[in-house]
Amino acid sequence: MWADAIPIGPFTQVTPVQGVEPSRRTEVRVLTDEDNLYVAVRCHDPDPGAIIARNMQRDGNLDNEDRFTLVVDTFHDRRNGYRFETNALGLRQDGLIEETRVALEWDGIWNVRTRIDEKGWTAEFVIPYRTLNFAEGRDVWGVNFSRGIRGPEEEVRWADPVQDRNVANLGRAGVLHGLARARQGLGIDIVPSTTVRRVDDNRRLEGESQSRHYTRITPSLDVRYKLTPSLTATGTANTDFGQTPVDDVQVNLGRSAVFFPEKREFFLQDLGIFDFGNIRVDAQPFFSRRIGLTSDGEPVSIRGGGKLSGRQGPLNLGALVVHQKSQNREDEDDDIDDKTVAAARLKLNVGSESNIGLIATYGDPQKDQDNWLVGADATYRTTRLFGDKVFQATAWYQRSSIFNDDGQGCLDRKDQPKDCDAQNAHGFELLYPNDRINWNFLYQDIQEDFRPGLGFVRREDTRRARGNFRYRWRPETEIQTVDTGFFGYVLMESDRPEIVTEVGYRLNAIEIQNRIGDRIGAWGLVEYQREDGDRNVFDNVVLRDGKYVFGTGGVFAEASANRELSGRIEVTGGNYYDGYRVTFAPRVEWRPIRQLLFAASYSHRRHWGLDRSPDSTTCNQDSDTVAVRCGDSFTVRIATARFEVQLSPDLSWSNLAQYDNDSDEMAFQSRVRWTITPGSDLFVILNQGFLAESDTLKPGRTEPLVKLTWTFRF
């Protein structure tokens, strides 16, 4: 059928030399019927044996492989769309394009078949229209295509082939005609699933008087219905997240909370609709990990929920309501009843690339209090500054409110009544994210009692200013890029800005990357830290009240994932408060054949020479009241090991073991995923925890489970 399709072209080189003819020819053909969009690609290569294709895991990283990417702007609003990518082995990677962000967390139902032959490699995409939101009857969509060629290390693109923008920037994408016949059917997806798990938990958890041992069968149901071609309603009942990958281990030595990204599929789908103010971490008004998890990361059952997402004309909208089960605490007075929480987001497109928006949230899943938040944001964005440069400016404001049981007054962080005058947060950010010159500046003010019940705050009562600058050379030799730049920040108390608590300046002296992707670099950092009161930083080592100025430097070298044996090593050293520190962090990955991956990493952070307390000063050991002398040195160790078997793009087996000497626990997850058909998966998983006691590892929580999920489309 492809013989009658007209080839789309030509492609133009983006890197290493912008605007020249590519060294390899690329042909794209597009066909459509009422049900599917078909895209066929011929990637010519004079040396098929040199094609780099190693990864087959769903949503795997393809930056260092031969790859092909297509993006579609189904509403032709030059802002939002879908991204689909594959390599010569048929890996499926996809994401939602939401203005400046590509949400790779989104997993759509589509398929691709690839083949390597004597001419290079081919790919044939089949994308059902039921997977996409679009306006039926619209004949024109935005579209663009990009190819990564690893031999000569080129990126080539069909439309907008410039280094300052990537293929997901839809503002200057090409157009595709002939889509008026596309149909979505009834727009109903019914997704039942069943999870069978066995739990043997020897730990003592908060609110539990004894260890837990049980077998449980959990049926779940998700239903998605397209109310209109561009607006989708989703319902979930008895939701189970047993197939979720484990979090990466982190050890926190600072005063700010640690951020763990969302990994649960129900919350990941359409998560970008709640993006606010271009905030990536601190002061997020909506952070979905607050739902269905305790503050320690333990799961809390979700009885049900609903979600609405999509757009109506220039208005983007999203809403979420979730009802979660009660939580038992060690102190019965701290028990939390069943909770219903909600979030709503509206964003109005203004002009060709800008927007204004509102957000509101209700509830705090971890407290029996009424918590409200409202916020507003505005973004100005252009891809035509100085002709073809990108610039963005964002400003936002939020206000939280917490009321006591009778609905009167406000509460502070100790849940005491107070005036409602310090519960705000606001900020702005300027971005100039271009290839040769890249800079940004951010300012945030988070008041003392700002408490977003469904959000995330690293550290309250702070004013933060942060700036970053990078300059890049492209020598057009075997060296692809040479970067240099700096990063600086200052942190003050919100209510007393004359009190500076942290200052940092980092000189990114040099970073060099060759055409295959190997990198080397060196940097230096000078910091000022003010400690108000003694702080136990790690294992009875106390940082004393006072002001400190100290410096650190580091070098790193990285072997590209293009290589069979790749990895990275970083060594740093310098002062740490009034002592010293040295860090050694190697990482290695070995892929002897495309089906196998062995990987390991280790972080060793040694600190010593810190001020010891006087003999009369003591520290608390663990949670007991045993008096011990504070130490002057400590070492933080984190080790991970990974083993993966990828038999095909539809069948993978992943194993991950992690250990840290802060918790003295080791966690292991073994995870088999078989995609029977796109949208229908079988998971077989073993989660095993170990506790370090008396220099031995003893089983903690053991959880084998099997989960089957199936999608019925109408």
XYZ file of C-alpha atoms in Angstrom:
714
model
C 0.000 0.000 0.000
C 2.981 2.285 0.545
C 3.829 2.513 -3.155
C 1.082 5.114 -3.687
C 2.128 7.297 -0.735
C 4.183 10.403 -1.549
C 7.539 10.583 0.298
C 7.916 13.484 2.732
C 11.199 15.374 2.627
C 13.853 16.544 2.443
C 15.468 16.301 5.893
C 18.100 18.828 7.022
C 20.972 18.363 9.462
C 20.582 19.981 12.890
C 23.775 18.715 14.522
C 26.706 18.718 14.304
C 26.407 21.353 11.528
C 23.114 23.183 11.257
C 21.530 23.584 7.842
C 23.620 21.203 5.701
C 22.531 18.084 3.846
C 22.493 14.882 5.963
C 24.974 12.095 5.250
C 22.126 9.522 5.233
C 18.831 9.752 3.367
C 15.518 9.434 5.242
C 12.138 8.754 3.622
C 8.780 9.128 5.382
C 5.365 8.169 4.052
C 1.989 8.738 5.755
C -1.387 7.076 5.159
C -4.674 7.177 7.048
C -8.067 5.551 7.255
C -10.914 6.147 9.711
C -9.265 4.192 12.528
C -5.491 4.642 12.382
C -2.619 6.884 11.369
C 0.098 4.924 9.539
C 3.661 6.212 9.225
C 6.364 4.292 7.333
C 10.020 5.254 7.589
C 13.031 4.146 5.540
C 16.308 5.081 7.270
C 19.045 4.547 4.694
C 22.458 3.496 6.018
C 25.427 2.278 3.939
C 26.673 0.164 6.843
C 23.700 -1.625 8.479
C 26.056 -3.551 10.722
C 27.060 -0.307 12.435
C 23.490 0.639 13.390
C 23.363 1.077 17.173
C 20.264 -0.569 18.642
C 20.483 -2.002 22.151
C 17.427 -1.013 24.172
C 14.031 -2.711 23.878
C 12.415 -1.724 27.194
C 9.242 0.372 27.100
C 10.104 4.086 27.413
C 13.829 3.304 27.461
C 16.398 6.043 26.780
C 17.331 6.298 23.090
C 19.629 9.332 23.203
C 22.651 7.210 22.282
C 21.027 4.969 19.674
C 19.846 5.205 16.080
C 16.273 6.385 16.437
C 13.290 7.967 14.710
C 10.827 10.403 16.316
C 7.485 11.712 15.100
C 5.329 14.349 16.777
C 1.727 15.251 15.972
C -0.180 18.394 16.969
C -3.741 17.093 16.706
C -5.447 20.446 17.393
C -2.880 22.397 15.366
C -2.603 24.905 18.203
C 1.228 24.780 17.998
C 1.408 24.087 21.751
C 0.351 20.548 22.651
C 0.590 17.185 21.005
C 2.002 13.665 21.135
C 5.501 12.265 20.708
C 6.293 8.744 19.443
C 9.808 7.336 19.154
C 11.434 4.021 18.237
C 14.777 2.452 17.393
C 15.759 -0.345 15.017
C 14.638 -2.955 17.580
C 11.085 -1.620 17.858
C 11.275 -0.007 21.311
C 8.174 2.058 22.082
C 8.692 5.435 23.750
C 5.880 7.985 23.884
C 4.847 11.131 25.687
C 2.473 14.074 25.857
C 3.829 17.386 24.611
C 2.485 20.097 26.899
C 3.988 23.363 25.698
C 7.592 23.249 26.976
C 7.351 19.843 28.671
C 7.360 16.318 27.229
C 5.573 14.054 29.730
C 7.155 10.675 29.034
C 5.033 9.243 31.854
C 2.101 8.980 29.441
C 1.715 5.515 27.879
C -0.591 5.360 24.883
C -1.883 2.336 22.991
C -0.050 2.066 19.650
C 2.381 -0.212 17.877
C 5.485 -0.143 15.722
C 7.333 -2.812 13.741
C 10.944 -2.433 12.645
C 13.474 -4.322 10.540
C 17.194 -4.039 9.702
C 18.086 -4.937 6.105
C 20.802 -4.332 3.532
C 19.647 -0.738 2.964
C 19.512 0.338 6.609
C 16.415 -0.021 8.749
C 12.674 0.545 8.489
C 9.845 1.320 10.910
C 6.080 1.208 10.475
C 3.948 3.000 13.087
C 0.270 2.214 13.633
C -1.352 4.839 15.894
C -5.076 4.292 16.608
C -7.094 7.497 16.615
C -8.787 6.229 19.791
C -5.462 6.852 21.540
C -5.465 10.557 20.650
C -7.542 13.575 21.581
C -8.479 15.689 18.551
C -11.348 17.562 16.934
C -13.154 15.301 14.486
C -13.521 16.828 11.048
C -10.349 18.932 11.268
C -8.350 18.311 8.093
C -4.979 19.764 9.180
C -2.671 18.629 11.982
C 0.800 19.794 12.884
C 3.562 17.236 12.358
C 7.329 16.886 12.470
C 9.907 14.113 12.092
C 13.426 13.673 13.436
C 16.108 11.009 13.033
C 19.175 10.341 15.170
C 22.064 8.758 13.242
C 24.734 7.395 15.521
C 27.501 6.568 12.989
C 28.256 10.148 11.941
C 26.521 11.387 15.139
C 23.905 13.486 13.364
C 20.424 14.679 14.173
C 18.344 15.451 11.092
C 14.877 16.984 11.013
C 12.130 17.658 8.495
C 10.714 20.987 9.763
C 12.406 23.668 11.891
C 15.947 22.160 11.725
C 17.644 24.498 14.229
C 19.782 23.776 17.302
C 17.910 26.224 19.559
C 14.738 24.091 19.496
C 14.028 20.374 19.584
C 11.539 18.346 17.579
C 8.914 18.586 20.352
C 8.702 22.374 19.898
C 5.477 22.556 17.903
C 5.525 26.290 17.263
C 7.210 25.787 13.874
C 6.212 22.229 13.014
C 5.067 21.311 9.514
C 1.486 20.505 8.525
C -0.256 17.294 7.528
C -3.451 17.406 5.466
C -6.159 14.771 4.932
C -7.150 13.968 8.539
C -10.834 14.922 8.274
C -11.901 11.270 8.047
C -10.309 10.282 11.378
C -12.800 8.904 13.918
C -12.564 7.945 17.602
C -15.413 5.447 17.824
C -17.418 5.533 21.051
C -14.341 6.686 22.931
C -14.691 4.162 25.772
C -11.824 2.189 27.357
C -12.671 -0.345 30.062
C -9.598 -1.607 31.910
C -10.214 -4.299 34.548
C -7.272 -5.717 36.486
C -6.635 -8.234 39.233
C -3.712 -8.377 41.663
C -2.844 -11.411 43.772
C -0.232 -10.779 46.475
C 1.256 -12.477 49.486
C 2.780 -10.319 52.238
C 5.061 -11.477 55.040
C 6.166 -8.369 56.909
C 8.427 -8.744 59.930
C 8.832 -4.998 60.495
C 7.073 -3.057 63.229
C 5.195 -0.223 61.567
C 3.546 2.819 63.081
C 0.085 1.892 64.320
C 0.759 -1.867 64.076
C 1.264 -3.959 67.207
C 2.585 -7.013 65.396
C 4.062 -8.147 62.096
C 1.706 -8.700 59.179
C 1.172 -11.882 57.161
C -1.650 -12.204 54.649
C -2.729 -13.203 51.134
C -4.975 -10.804 49.260
C -6.762 -10.681 45.901
C -7.485 -7.133 44.738
C -9.760 -6.529 41.736
C -9.602 -3.039 40.240
C -11.353 -1.173 37.474
C -10.487 1.884 35.396
C -12.900 3.381 32.874
C -12.029 6.142 30.408
C -14.691 7.913 28.362
C -14.185 10.707 25.857
C -16.989 13.114 26.701
C -15.951 15.010 23.585
C -13.126 14.248 21.144
C -10.920 16.541 23.237
C -12.186 15.929 26.798
C -11.676 12.645 28.685
C -13.250 11.456 31.951
C -11.523 8.682 33.921
C -12.867 6.706 36.854
C -10.999 4.269 39.090
C -12.200 1.873 41.787
C -10.157 -0.053 44.349
C -6.960 1.146 42.680
C -3.828 -0.986 43.076
C -0.254 0.145 42.369
C 1.532 -3.157 42.870
C 3.370 -2.975 39.518
C 5.019 0.377 40.303
C 8.861 0.447 40.118
C 10.606 1.159 43.419
C 12.035 4.572 44.323
C 15.737 5.263 44.047
C 17.507 5.346 47.417
C 18.461 8.818 48.691
C 20.260 9.906 51.871
C 19.453 13.428 53.022
C 22.166 15.386 54.862
C 20.550 18.789 54.377
C 17.724 20.750 55.946
C 15.378 20.492 52.945
C 12.928 17.659 52.275
C 13.871 14.995 49.730
C 11.850 14.864 46.496
C 10.768 11.511 45.026
C 9.105 11.605 41.573
C 5.698 10.084 40.896
C 5.806 6.579 39.345
C 2.210 5.309 39.721
C 0.457 4.956 36.390
C -2.988 6.306 37.348
C -1.478 9.597 38.519
C 1.084 9.798 35.716
C -1.540 9.797 32.985
C -2.394 13.449 32.227
C -0.269 14.608 35.182
C 1.064 17.509 33.119
C -2.346 19.169 33.092
C -1.633 20.191 36.719
C 1.748 21.779 35.931
C 1.773 25.232 37.481
C 4.120 28.168 37.097
C 6.842 26.033 35.477
C 7.575 24.720 39.004
C 9.429 21.425 38.844
C 10.032 20.691 42.551
C 9.793 23.307 45.318
C 6.398 24.927 46.045
C 4.368 22.625 43.808
C 0.684 23.240 44.624
C -0.202 19.702 43.481
C 2.106 16.736 44.103
C 0.288 13.455 43.529
C 2.568 11.422 45.829
C 0.751 13.053 48.751
C -2.190 10.791 47.812
C -2.203 7.069 48.584
C 1.097 7.151 50.504
C 2.023 7.935 54.095
C 4.784 10.413 54.918
C 7.127 7.386 55.150
C 6.158 6.128 51.694
C 3.937 3.266 52.895
C 0.884 2.626 50.654
C -2.599 3.706 51.727
C -5.564 2.055 49.991
C -7.476 4.187 47.491
C -11.159 3.309 47.422
C -11.881 5.223 44.244
C -11.431 8.397 42.270
C -12.247 10.357 39.166
C -10.362 12.540 36.758
C -11.281 14.979 33.974
C -8.706 16.250 31.492
C -8.594 17.836 28.073
C -9.487 21.090 26.412
C -12.387 23.088 25.068
C -11.219 25.605 22.505
C -8.439 27.720 24.060
C -9.229 26.450 27.576
C -7.199 23.554 29.047
C -8.776 21.966 32.102
C -8.165 19.194 34.580
C -9.851 17.971 37.759
C -9.121 15.119 40.168
C -11.071 13.669 43.119
C -9.740 10.735 45.178
C -11.122 8.979 48.250
C -8.522 7.122 50.329
C -8.832 4.764 53.279
C -8.212 5.727 56.914
C -4.739 5.468 58.483
C -3.855 4.065 61.912
C -1.038 5.742 63.823
C 0.945 4.675 66.893
C -0.932 7.285 68.902
C -4.683 6.800 68.409
C -5.194 10.560 68.687
C -3.188 10.893 65.451
C -5.331 8.418 63.468
C -6.578 9.789 60.152
C -10.120 9.068 58.975
C -11.109 8.297 55.404
C -10.125 11.319 53.332
C -11.474 12.846 50.147
C -9.090 15.186 48.350
C -9.490 17.169 45.162
C -7.600 19.379 42.708
C -8.713 21.513 39.766
C -6.707 23.349 37.111
C -7.701 25.812 34.374
C -5.325 27.271 31.800
C -6.273 29.675 29.026
C -4.147 29.997 25.891
C -3.255 33.610 25.154
C -1.779 34.598 21.819
C 0.238 32.027 19.919
C 2.404 30.634 22.757
C 1.455 32.220 26.116
C -1.141 31.389 28.797
C -2.719 32.329 32.115
C -4.162 29.903 34.644
C -5.742 29.073 38.006
C -5.369 26.120 40.370
C -7.223 25.014 43.501
C -6.766 22.043 45.839
C -8.700 20.738 48.837
C -7.670 18.345 51.588
C -4.562 16.986 53.259
C -4.264 13.176 53.048
C -1.916 13.089 56.050
C -3.842 15.278 58.533
C -7.411 15.483 59.823
C -7.778 19.146 58.897
C -9.429 21.256 56.245
C -6.736 22.472 53.875
C -7.401 24.767 50.928
C -5.080 26.227 48.329
C -5.680 28.631 45.468
C -3.165 29.933 42.977
C -2.756 31.870 39.738
C 0.026 31.850 37.161
C 0.908 33.508 33.851
C 3.474 32.540 31.217
C 4.794 34.567 28.308
C 6.679 32.499 25.740
C 8.072 33.243 22.308
C 10.212 31.273 19.856
C 10.865 34.371 17.747
C 13.006 36.563 19.997
C 15.764 38.138 17.873
C 14.243 36.254 14.959
C 14.560 32.624 16.077
C 15.473 32.503 19.790
C 13.355 31.087 22.638
C 12.437 33.174 25.694
C 9.990 32.506 28.511
C 8.830 34.460 31.571
C 6.563 32.943 34.251
C 5.032 34.436 37.415
C 2.834 32.746 40.022
C 1.077 33.242 43.358
C -0.378 30.726 45.853
C -2.218 30.946 49.160
C -2.970 28.061 51.520
C -5.510 28.010 54.355
C -5.779 25.509 57.210
C -8.774 25.542 59.563
C -9.417 23.824 62.850
C -12.148 21.282 63.504
C -14.917 23.856 63.841
C -13.827 25.642 60.675
C -12.651 28.746 62.464
C -9.287 30.533 62.332
C -5.967 29.476 60.834
C -3.351 27.041 62.116
C 0.434 27.286 62.092
C 2.843 24.390 61.500
C 2.366 23.266 65.096
C -1.411 23.233 64.549
C -1.915 26.221 66.861
C -4.372 29.047 66.070
C -2.794 32.114 64.452
C -3.511 35.034 62.182
C -3.844 34.205 58.482
C -1.004 36.444 57.364
C 1.933 34.130 56.524
C 0.405 31.445 54.326
C 1.403 32.742 50.910
C 4.019 31.853 48.308
C 4.942 33.599 45.087
C 7.714 33.639 42.522
C 8.835 34.224 38.964
C 11.300 32.730 36.500
C 13.028 33.965 33.350
C 14.327 31.448 30.814
C 16.510 31.803 27.738
C 16.957 28.086 26.807
C 18.943 28.276 23.568
C 21.846 26.247 22.246
C 24.759 28.699 22.176
C 23.675 30.778 25.182
C 21.420 29.289 27.852
C 20.494 31.159 31.046
C 17.743 31.351 33.636
C 16.876 33.279 36.784
C 14.400 32.213 39.477
C 12.975 33.902 42.575
C 10.659 32.321 45.184
C 9.216 33.519 48.488
C 7.660 30.763 50.624
C 6.213 32.094 53.871
C 6.496 30.386 57.234
C 3.011 28.845 57.340
C 2.489 28.099 53.661
C 1.221 24.515 53.744
C -0.099 23.064 50.467
C -2.015 19.994 51.655
C -1.644 18.332 48.248
C 1.632 20.015 47.312
C 5.338 19.809 48.031
C 7.635 22.260 49.806
C 11.301 21.446 50.375
C 11.754 24.100 53.039
C 9.331 26.697 54.381
C 10.053 30.254 55.520
C 12.549 30.951 52.738
C 13.273 33.468 50.032
C 15.326 31.962 47.243
C 17.099 33.546 44.282
C 18.912 31.345 41.784
C 20.639 31.932 38.467
C 22.406 29.821 35.883
C 24.412 30.640 32.756
C 25.973 28.344 30.149
C 27.934 29.117 26.986
C 28.490 26.438 24.331
C 30.965 26.081 21.471
C 30.471 23.605 18.607
C 33.967 23.145 17.076
C 32.792 20.994 14.084
C 35.520 18.437 14.847
C 35.482 15.135 16.722
C 34.630 17.292 19.732
C 30.902 17.989 19.490
C 30.434 20.564 22.267
C 32.462 22.528 24.799
C 30.453 24.087 27.648
C 31.358 26.511 30.392
C 29.219 28.465 32.827
C 28.235 29.157 36.395
C 25.404 28.646 38.869
C 24.611 30.727 41.936
C 21.967 30.902 44.642
C 21.107 32.729 47.858
C 18.619 31.635 50.530
C 17.110 33.993 53.114
C 14.428 33.779 55.766
C 11.069 34.856 54.371
C 10.002 37.050 57.283
C 13.540 38.339 57.942
C 15.266 38.722 54.557
C 18.273 40.317 56.254
C 19.043 36.828 57.668
C 20.945 34.977 54.934
C 21.028 31.232 55.617
C 22.723 29.852 52.488
C 24.803 31.160 49.597
C 26.408 29.082 46.872
C 28.440 29.753 43.752
C 29.414 26.950 41.392
C 31.796 27.427 38.476
C 31.211 24.808 35.819
C 34.713 25.348 34.513
C 34.511 23.102 31.483
C 32.563 20.192 30.059
C 33.667 18.560 26.807
C 31.635 16.029 24.838
C 32.789 14.188 21.722
C 30.576 13.070 18.874
C 29.993 9.604 20.272
C 28.808 11.031 23.602
C 31.829 10.611 25.918
C 32.163 13.506 28.385
C 34.702 14.963 30.787
C 34.372 17.992 33.042
C 35.556 19.908 36.087
C 33.798 22.229 38.520
C 34.270 24.146 41.754
C 31.791 25.207 44.445
C 31.982 27.741 47.292
C 29.201 27.722 49.928
C 28.105 29.722 52.960
C 25.852 27.975 55.490
C 24.285 29.415 58.643
C 23.227 26.843 61.238
C 20.697 28.146 63.781
C 21.125 25.580 66.515
C 22.902 22.238 66.631
C 21.775 19.679 64.030
C 22.353 15.931 64.039
C 23.353 15.409 60.437
C 24.186 11.689 60.425
C 24.710 8.940 62.990
C 25.334 11.180 66.032
C 27.538 13.644 64.184
C 26.340 17.140 65.055
C 26.822 20.319 63.047
C 27.259 23.145 65.519
C 25.401 26.411 65.635
C 27.385 28.991 63.664
C 28.377 30.370 60.273
C 30.524 28.404 57.843
C 32.247 29.093 54.525
C 33.713 26.129 52.670
C 34.642 25.008 49.168
C 34.541 21.832 47.087
C 35.881 20.839 43.673
C 35.282 17.880 41.418
C 36.103 16.164 38.142
C 34.169 13.555 36.203
C 34.542 11.336 33.162
C 31.750 9.519 31.367
C 31.852 6.807 28.682
C 28.910 7.010 26.281
C 26.061 4.504 26.391
C 26.880 4.018 22.691
C 29.606 1.688 23.912
C 29.177 -1.922 24.989
C 30.866 -0.990 28.270
C 29.843 2.453 29.516
C 29.850 4.311 32.781
C 30.801 7.342 34.770
C 33.169 8.205 37.596
C 33.185 11.392 39.658
C 35.644 12.377 42.379
C 35.134 15.422 44.583
C 36.965 16.819 47.567
C 37.228 19.847 49.801
C 35.890 21.301 53.020
C 32.605 20.402 54.706
C 31.566 22.987 57.301
C 34.568 23.004 59.680
C 35.813 19.612 58.477
C 36.544 17.847 55.220
C 34.842 15.570 52.728
C 35.744 13.348 49.784
C 33.277 11.683 47.442
C 33.940 8.771 45.117
C 31.035 7.784 42.834
C 31.575 5.198 40.063
C 28.855 3.777 37.817
C 29.249 1.079 35.146
C 26.920 -0.515 32.577
C 27.775 -3.528 30.446
C 25.565 -4.762 27.614
C 27.348 -7.804 26.100
C 24.383 -8.481 23.820
C 21.276 -6.422 23.189
C 19.133 -8.694 25.374
C 21.260 -8.341 28.553
C 22.244 -5.418 30.761
C 24.432 -5.500 33.872
C 24.771 -2.249 35.809
C 26.138 -1.186 39.177
C 26.775 2.093 40.984
C 28.342 3.071 44.282
C 28.526 6.370 46.166
C 31.055 6.774 48.981
C 30.914 10.108 50.822
C 33.508 10.423 53.570
C 33.301 13.323 56.072
C 35.790 13.915 58.875
C 37.425 16.548 61.083
C 34.129 18.049 62.260
C 33.970 19.863 65.594
C 33.395 17.378 68.418
C 31.113 18.392 71.230
C 32.498 19.075 74.718
C 32.453 16.066 77.028
C 29.375 17.418 78.767
C 27.348 17.526 75.537
C 25.632 14.347 74.434
C 23.672 13.056 71.467
C 20.663 10.764 71.330
C 21.384 7.403 69.802
C 18.654 6.289 67.426
C 15.261 6.801 69.084
C 16.490 5.865 72.580
C 17.681 8.256 75.236
C 21.081 6.635 75.643
C 23.682 9.371 76.056
C 26.671 9.021 73.722
C 29.495 11.310 72.734
C 28.947 13.050 69.387
C 31.281 11.897 66.643
C 33.498 13.967 64.347
C 33.316 11.806 61.210
C 30.878 9.733 59.205
C 30.598 7.970 55.856
C 27.510 7.694 53.660
C 27.354 4.661 51.384
C 24.769 3.919 48.692
C 25.092 0.880 46.438
C 22.864 -0.333 43.620
C 22.988 -3.303 41.244
C 20.779 -3.888 38.238
C 20.289 -6.851 35.918
C 17.885 -6.717 32.958
C 16.802 -9.208 30.329
C 14.963 -7.768 27.321
C 13.731 -10.602 25.140
C 11.612 -8.322 22.958
C 9.940 -4.885 23.112
C 6.984 -6.698 24.730
C 8.776 -8.907 27.262
C 11.327 -7.759 29.850
C 12.702 -8.891 33.207
C 14.236 -6.237 35.475
C 16.044 -6.762 38.783
C 17.187 -3.974 41.098
C 18.954 -4.179 44.484
C 19.686 -1.069 46.596
C 21.434 -0.537 49.942
C 22.277 2.474 52.097
C 23.969 2.616 55.485
C 21.655 5.343 56.796
C 18.575 3.123 57.016
C 20.729 -0.045 57.153
C 18.218 -1.661 54.820
C 18.517 -3.370 51.470
C 15.629 -3.491 49.004
C 15.283 -5.838 46.043
C 12.691 -5.851 43.280
C 12.384 -8.399 40.489
C 9.854 -7.360 37.838
C 8.624 -9.201 34.734
C 6.432 -7.266 32.304
C 4.763 -8.972 29.344
C 2.756 -6.736 27.037
C 0.341 -9.261 25.573
C -1.147 -6.628 23.300
C -0.673 -2.849 23.553
C -2.742 -1.795 26.569
C -2.888 -5.274 28.146
C -0.067 -6.389 30.440
C 0.911 -9.173 32.796
C 3.238 -8.313 35.704
C 5.022 -10.810 37.939
C 6.876 -9.027 40.755
C 8.841 -9.843 43.876
C 9.538 -7.087 46.410
C 11.964 -8.135 49.120
C 13.285 -5.989 51.952
C 16.169 -6.833 54.263
C 17.110 -5.340 57.639
C 20.736 -5.087 58.760
C 21.024 -6.413 62.311
C 24.282 -7.406 64.020
C 26.179 -7.335 60.720
C 23.701 -9.705 59.072
C 20.765 -9.170 56.733
C 17.406 -10.471 57.911
C 14.199 -10.580 55.853
C 11.942 -7.571 56.395
C 8.960 -7.326 54.076
C 8.445 -10.055 51.457
C 5.801 -9.394 48.799
C 5.384 -11.542 45.679
C 2.502 -10.464 43.433
C 0.934 -11.122 40.055
C -1.123 -8.486 38.254
C -3.056 -8.812 34.996
C -4.582 -5.763 33.313
C -6.576 -5.774 30.073
C -7.954 -2.959 27.924
C -11.264 -3.219 26.057
C -11.810 -0.395 23.542
C -15.132 0.670 22.057
